[in-house]
Amino acid sequence: MRLLKTALVAGALAVLSVTTIAAYAQDTKIGFIVKQPEEPWFQDEWKFADQAAKEKGFTLVKIGAEDGEKLMSAIDNLGAQGAQGFVVCTPDVKLGPGIVAKAAANNLKLMTVDDRLVGADGKPLEDVPHMGISATKIGEAVGQAIIDEMKARGWKMDEVGAIRVSYDQLPTAVDRVEGAISVLKAAGFKTQNIFDAPQAKTDTEAALNAATVVLNAHADIKKWIAFGLNDEAVLGAVRASESVGIPADGMIGVGIGGAESAINEFKKPAATGFVGTVIISPKRHGYETALNMYDWIANNKEPAKLTLTAGALAKRDDYQKVRKDLGIE
Ligand code: FCA
């Protein structure tokens, strides 16, 4: 009789724990906040985060926060909804300590993606788990792709101008463009032929405005190269070159991203000055970060403090294959 009782209790407990786990997964709510929801890269991140939510059975709350105010109220909102954590690409990395405090006040676990938070001293907040791209390396790949294309076109480096579409308040943006510049310089490109085009926002329109200023100031230069933190930045420079009458064979732009902005460009019937992009992985940045957050909440498994992802160069003729190899399609 006692045996039977024990078996019954054990059985009941087993049933209970199974139902508890199921209920727990259902109750898990994770926020995914991005700084520029209209940008295809972030749309893709969300898409892959959704995939993780579907697989694990948690609720994903997607929020666009274009400025600090929206971000802070989004975090409060997640707290009020009973979420347990969130992944964020912040509109401003200098909000770091404020974001950490807000997350703690709402009892939310915090992980960052793409753009790493910095403290008052400008140094990264190393305690917050982060997934970003290997910015310097990817920038170097951009620089190398540009050098190779200049060679293929038989350009003399001294007659070429470089547009550095910049967003220097964001460390990953600086690392990306400086990576490109280091390769250009090593190949003999002169520093005085590199012109800074600071963009007010990280979108195509802001980059177009910034690059137009440079092109107008150096109207004597007829051959141009362009690089920046993402595809949008480089597309802005390419559009600017078109608007001042530089033909496609007078411009070499190589971006970073490989999402729809770049793909639409490659799909155009005639090649433009946007010759390539280093494709990065929205699957890792979306799916994996969401999964990391879920594991942290549900299984108490804390994410790695720092994960840096790689990129692969793609051009008009091979981007579909590169995307496939990266598991993006
Ligand atoms: C930054 C950029 C995005 C994307 C991401 C990986 O957040 O603004 O376009 O390149 O890094």
XYZ file of C-alpha atoms and ligand atoms in Angstrom:
340
model
C 0.000 0.000 0.000
C 2.772 2.362 0.928
C 4.532 1.482 -2.302
C 1.427 2.243 -4.286
C 1.061 5.567 -2.503
C 4.651 6.504 -3.304
C 4.143 5.578 -6.933
C 0.998 7.655 -7.074
C 2.704 10.686 -5.540
C 5.685 10.318 -7.871
C 3.326 10.049 -10.818
C 1.398 13.110 -9.738
C 4.631 15.028 -9.322
C 5.785 13.999 -12.773
C 2.515 15.209 -14.282
C 2.801 18.408 -12.297
C 6.325 19.139 -13.459
C 5.440 18.505 -17.091
C 2.490 20.865 -16.859
C 4.598 23.418 -15.005
C 7.226 23.400 -17.769
C 4.564 23.744 -20.444
C 2.914 26.589 -18.565
C 6.271 28.218 -18.019
C 7.192 28.210 -21.710
C 3.803 29.707 -22.470
C 4.276 32.402 -19.849
C 7.728 33.346 -21.005
C 7.629 36.744 -22.626
C 10.672 38.260 -24.282
C 11.019 41.738 -25.760
C 13.043 42.438 -28.907
C 13.625 46.171 -29.231
C 15.336 47.680 -32.293
C 16.427 51.220 -33.092
C 15.290 51.286 -36.736
C 12.331 48.987 -37.325
C 11.959 50.021 -40.985
C 15.482 48.851 -41.882
C 15.458 45.438 -43.607
C 18.285 44.165 -41.367
C 16.114 44.664 -38.285
C 13.068 43.210 -40.021
C 15.138 40.101 -40.655
C 16.336 39.969 -37.055
C 12.712 40.045 -35.924
C 11.774 37.369 -38.423
C 14.390 34.991 -37.065
C 13.585 35.863 -33.439
C 9.976 34.934 -34.242
C 11.235 31.580 -35.434
C 12.868 30.957 -32.037
C 9.653 32.001 -30.260
C 7.641 29.558 -32.336
C 10.050 26.718 -31.701
C 10.251 27.243 -27.939
C 6.694 28.420 -27.410
C 7.438 31.796 -25.828
C 5.861 35.144 -26.657
C 8.012 37.636 -28.525
C 7.160 41.314 -28.145
C 8.687 43.346 -30.982
C 9.131 47.036 -30.333
C 10.690 49.805 -32.433
C 12.409 52.489 -30.350
C 13.956 55.247 -32.458
C 15.004 57.387 -29.521
C 15.887 57.158 -25.846
C 12.501 58.229 -24.607
C 10.716 55.519 -26.584
C 13.251 52.980 -25.445
C 12.807 53.774 -21.752
C 9.021 53.571 -21.961
C 9.282 50.338 -23.970
C 11.280 48.771 -21.135
C 8.694 49.912 -18.553
C 6.004 48.556 -20.797
C 7.666 45.145 -20.997
C 7.938 45.122 -17.205
C 4.254 45.959 -16.835
C 3.322 43.160 -19.278
C 5.141 40.619 -17.153
C 8.025 39.964 -19.540
C 11.140 38.396 -18.045
C 13.790 39.788 -20.347
C 14.623 41.557 -23.591
C 17.158 41.819 -26.378
C 17.905 45.338 -27.588
C 19.686 47.271 -30.311
C 19.611 50.718 -28.771
C 19.218 54.001 -30.666
C 22.080 55.415 -28.586
C 24.808 53.323 -26.958
C 25.564 56.095 -24.446
C 22.247 55.329 -22.759
C 23.977 52.178 -21.459
C 23.865 52.770 -17.693
C 20.284 54.077 -17.936
C 19.169 50.989 -19.845
C 20.831 48.682 -17.325
C 19.104 50.511 -14.456
C 15.705 50.460 -16.183
C 15.987 46.756 -16.899
C 16.913 46.039 -13.275
C 14.074 48.212 -11.936
C 11.654 46.155 -14.026
C 13.281 42.876 -13.071
C 14.136 42.132 -16.697
C 17.132 40.252 -17.990
C 19.043 42.256 -20.577
C 21.060 41.304 -23.617
C 22.230 43.602 -26.428
C 22.536 42.924 -30.132
C 24.485 44.765 -32.896
C 25.338 47.918 -30.925
C 27.128 47.442 -27.601
C 26.288 49.656 -24.640
C 28.971 51.969 -23.284
C 29.401 53.575 -19.872
C 30.060 57.221 -19.008
C 33.758 56.621 -19.819
C 32.908 55.401 -23.328
C 34.050 51.856 -22.527
C 31.766 48.876 -23.271
C 29.554 47.595 -20.453
C 31.146 44.171 -20.388
C 28.677 42.666 -17.922
C 25.785 42.899 -20.358
C 25.783 39.889 -22.711
C 26.254 41.085 -26.276
C 26.195 39.730 -29.811
C 27.770 41.958 -32.440
C 29.592 41.634 -35.725
C 33.406 41.361 -35.970
C 33.413 44.984 -37.037
C 37.105 45.525 -37.808
C 37.464 42.281 -39.754
C 34.308 42.926 -41.734
C 35.508 46.456 -42.468
C 38.779 44.993 -43.718
C 36.842 42.690 -46.043
C 35.076 45.769 -47.431
C 38.434 47.498 -47.983
C 39.851 44.445 -49.742
C 36.816 44.120 -52.001
C 37.215 47.770 -52.996
C 40.947 47.338 -53.720
C 40.235 44.263 -55.861
C 37.586 46.110 -57.839
C 39.843 49.135 -58.371
C 42.487 46.776 -59.757
C 39.960 45.005 -61.978
C 38.946 48.376 -63.403
C 42.561 49.438 -63.851
C 42.146 52.575 -61.705
C 45.157 54.621 -60.639
C 44.715 55.099 -56.926
C 45.914 58.685 -56.914
C 43.003 59.874 -59.044
C 40.388 58.265 -56.803
C 38.455 59.891 -53.961
C 37.083 57.896 -51.025
C 33.853 58.716 -49.203
C 33.961 57.599 -45.585
C 30.278 57.691 -44.645
C 30.644 58.006 -40.910
C 28.614 57.751 -37.730
C 31.370 58.177 -35.184
C 29.180 58.190 -32.068
C 28.740 54.433 -32.579
C 31.888 52.374 -31.836
C 30.988 49.494 -34.175
C 30.571 52.031 -37.003
C 34.037 53.469 -36.345
C 35.591 49.990 -36.253
C 33.936 49.076 -39.562
C 35.106 52.143 -41.518
C 38.539 52.142 -39.913
C 38.922 48.465 -40.846
C 38.267 49.405 -44.473
C 40.652 52.370 -44.313
C 43.494 50.291 -42.861
C 43.378 47.964 -45.881
C 43.138 50.863 -48.326
C 46.129 52.576 -46.765
C 48.177 49.377 -46.697
C 47.538 49.106 -50.438
C 48.837 52.644 -50.970
C 45.657 54.737 -50.882
C 46.510 58.250 -49.719
C 44.938 59.593 -46.518
C 44.363 63.016 -48.092
C 42.062 61.425 -50.686
C 39.730 60.055 -47.988
C 36.866 62.425 -47.190
C 34.640 62.167 -44.168
C 30.866 62.306 -44.785
C 29.237 62.317 -41.329
C 25.628 61.141 -41.439
C 23.074 62.456 -38.947
C 21.238 59.105 -38.849
C 22.134 55.631 -40.013
C 19.860 55.591 -43.048
C 20.203 56.102 -46.794
C 18.800 59.614 -46.878
C 21.223 60.910 -44.259
C 24.118 59.216 -46.065
C 23.021 60.702 -49.397
C 23.019 64.194 -47.892
C 26.432 63.700 -46.295
C 28.022 62.233 -49.429
C 26.594 64.972 -51.674
C 28.502 67.581 -49.664
C 31.770 65.694 -50.269
C 31.118 65.178 -53.989
C 30.268 68.839 -54.517
C 33.363 69.964 -52.638
C 35.589 67.797 -54.861
C 33.934 68.077 -58.246
C 37.338 67.654 -59.951
C 37.517 63.999 -58.866
C 35.761 61.665 -61.310
C 36.383 58.253 -59.764
C 35.032 57.397 -56.307
C 34.940 54.635 -53.771
C 32.564 54.533 -50.774
C 32.171 52.608 -47.554
C 30.243 53.039 -44.311
C 28.675 51.123 -41.436
C 25.959 49.395 -43.446
C 24.377 48.993 -46.876
C 22.156 52.020 -46.353
C 25.194 54.255 -45.798
C 26.881 53.061 -48.990
C 23.655 53.195 -50.989
C 23.333 56.836 -49.937
C 26.806 57.559 -51.326
C 26.017 55.678 -54.540
C 22.748 57.612 -55.013
C 24.647 60.854 -54.377
C 27.223 59.968 -57.042
C 24.436 59.248 -59.532
C 22.803 62.569 -58.767
C 25.989 64.489 -59.614
C 26.356 62.577 -62.878
C 29.030 60.020 -62.028
C 28.346 56.869 -64.069
C 28.208 53.402 -62.469
C 31.703 52.613 -63.725
C 33.023 55.649 -61.870
C 31.869 54.469 -58.440
C 32.780 51.474 -56.284
C 30.638 51.128 -53.166
C 30.791 48.107 -50.876
C 28.316 47.835 -48.021
C 27.739 45.691 -44.960
C 24.501 43.811 -44.291
C 23.170 41.908 -47.266
C 19.488 42.310 -46.420
C 16.822 43.563 -48.795
C 18.430 46.987 -49.327
C 21.420 45.316 -50.991
C 19.439 42.601 -52.715
C 17.097 45.083 -54.390
C 20.155 46.841 -55.744
C 21.626 43.615 -57.138
C 18.284 42.798 -58.761
C 18.316 45.956 -60.868
C 18.748 45.099 -64.549
C 21.866 47.263 -64.903
C 24.746 47.221 -62.441
C 25.067 50.320 -60.262
C 28.045 51.656 -58.318
C 27.001 49.433 -55.411
C 29.242 46.521 -56.330
C 29.077 44.364 -53.246
C 28.191 43.850 -49.624
C 29.636 41.840 -46.776
C 26.663 39.742 -45.780
C 26.210 39.326 -42.052
C 23.810 36.926 -40.363
C 20.411 38.178 -39.165
C 19.690 34.566 -38.268
C 22.424 34.473 -35.659
C 21.578 37.972 -34.419
C 17.818 37.364 -34.287
C 17.251 33.659 -33.708
C 20.268 33.000 -31.531
C 19.917 36.033 -29.243
C 16.216 35.293 -28.683
C 17.101 31.686 -27.917
C 19.900 32.795 -25.585
C 17.445 34.980 -23.695
C 14.937 32.143 -23.484
C 17.570 29.770 -22.097
C 18.571 32.360 -19.560
C 14.988 32.803 -18.350
C 13.760 29.232 -18.560
C 16.941 27.266 -17.830
C 19.028 29.767 -15.919
C 21.741 29.477 -18.568
C 23.414 32.842 -18.904
C 24.474 33.880 -22.440
C 28.146 34.391 -23.326
C 29.283 37.886 -22.436
C 30.522 38.541 -25.956
C 29.820 36.839 -29.261
C 31.174 38.309 -32.491
C 29.815 37.023 -35.778
C 31.486 36.821 -39.163
C 30.553 38.070 -42.624
C 31.029 36.965 -46.213
C 31.493 39.133 -49.279
C 28.810 38.900 -51.937
C 28.336 40.581 -55.293
C 25.602 40.805 -57.889
C 26.459 37.450 -59.396
C 26.841 35.322 -56.260
C 24.733 36.859 -53.484
C 22.048 34.169 -53.668
C 24.589 31.426 -53.074
C 26.308 33.308 -50.236
C 22.955 33.867 -48.523
C 22.088 30.234 -48.885
C 25.434 29.133 -47.459
C 24.810 31.397 -44.459
C 21.396 29.800 -43.940
C 19.572 33.064 -44.516
C 17.196 31.893 -47.232
C 24.205 48.435 -36.598
C 23.733 49.023 -37.913
C 22.821 48.052 -38.627
C 23.479 46.690 -38.732
C 23.858 46.184 -37.383
C 24.568 44.860 -37.402
O 23.148 48.416 -35.695
O 23.058 50.240 -37.705
O 22.524 48.528 -39.915
O 24.625 46.786 -39.534
O 24.723 47.126 -36.750
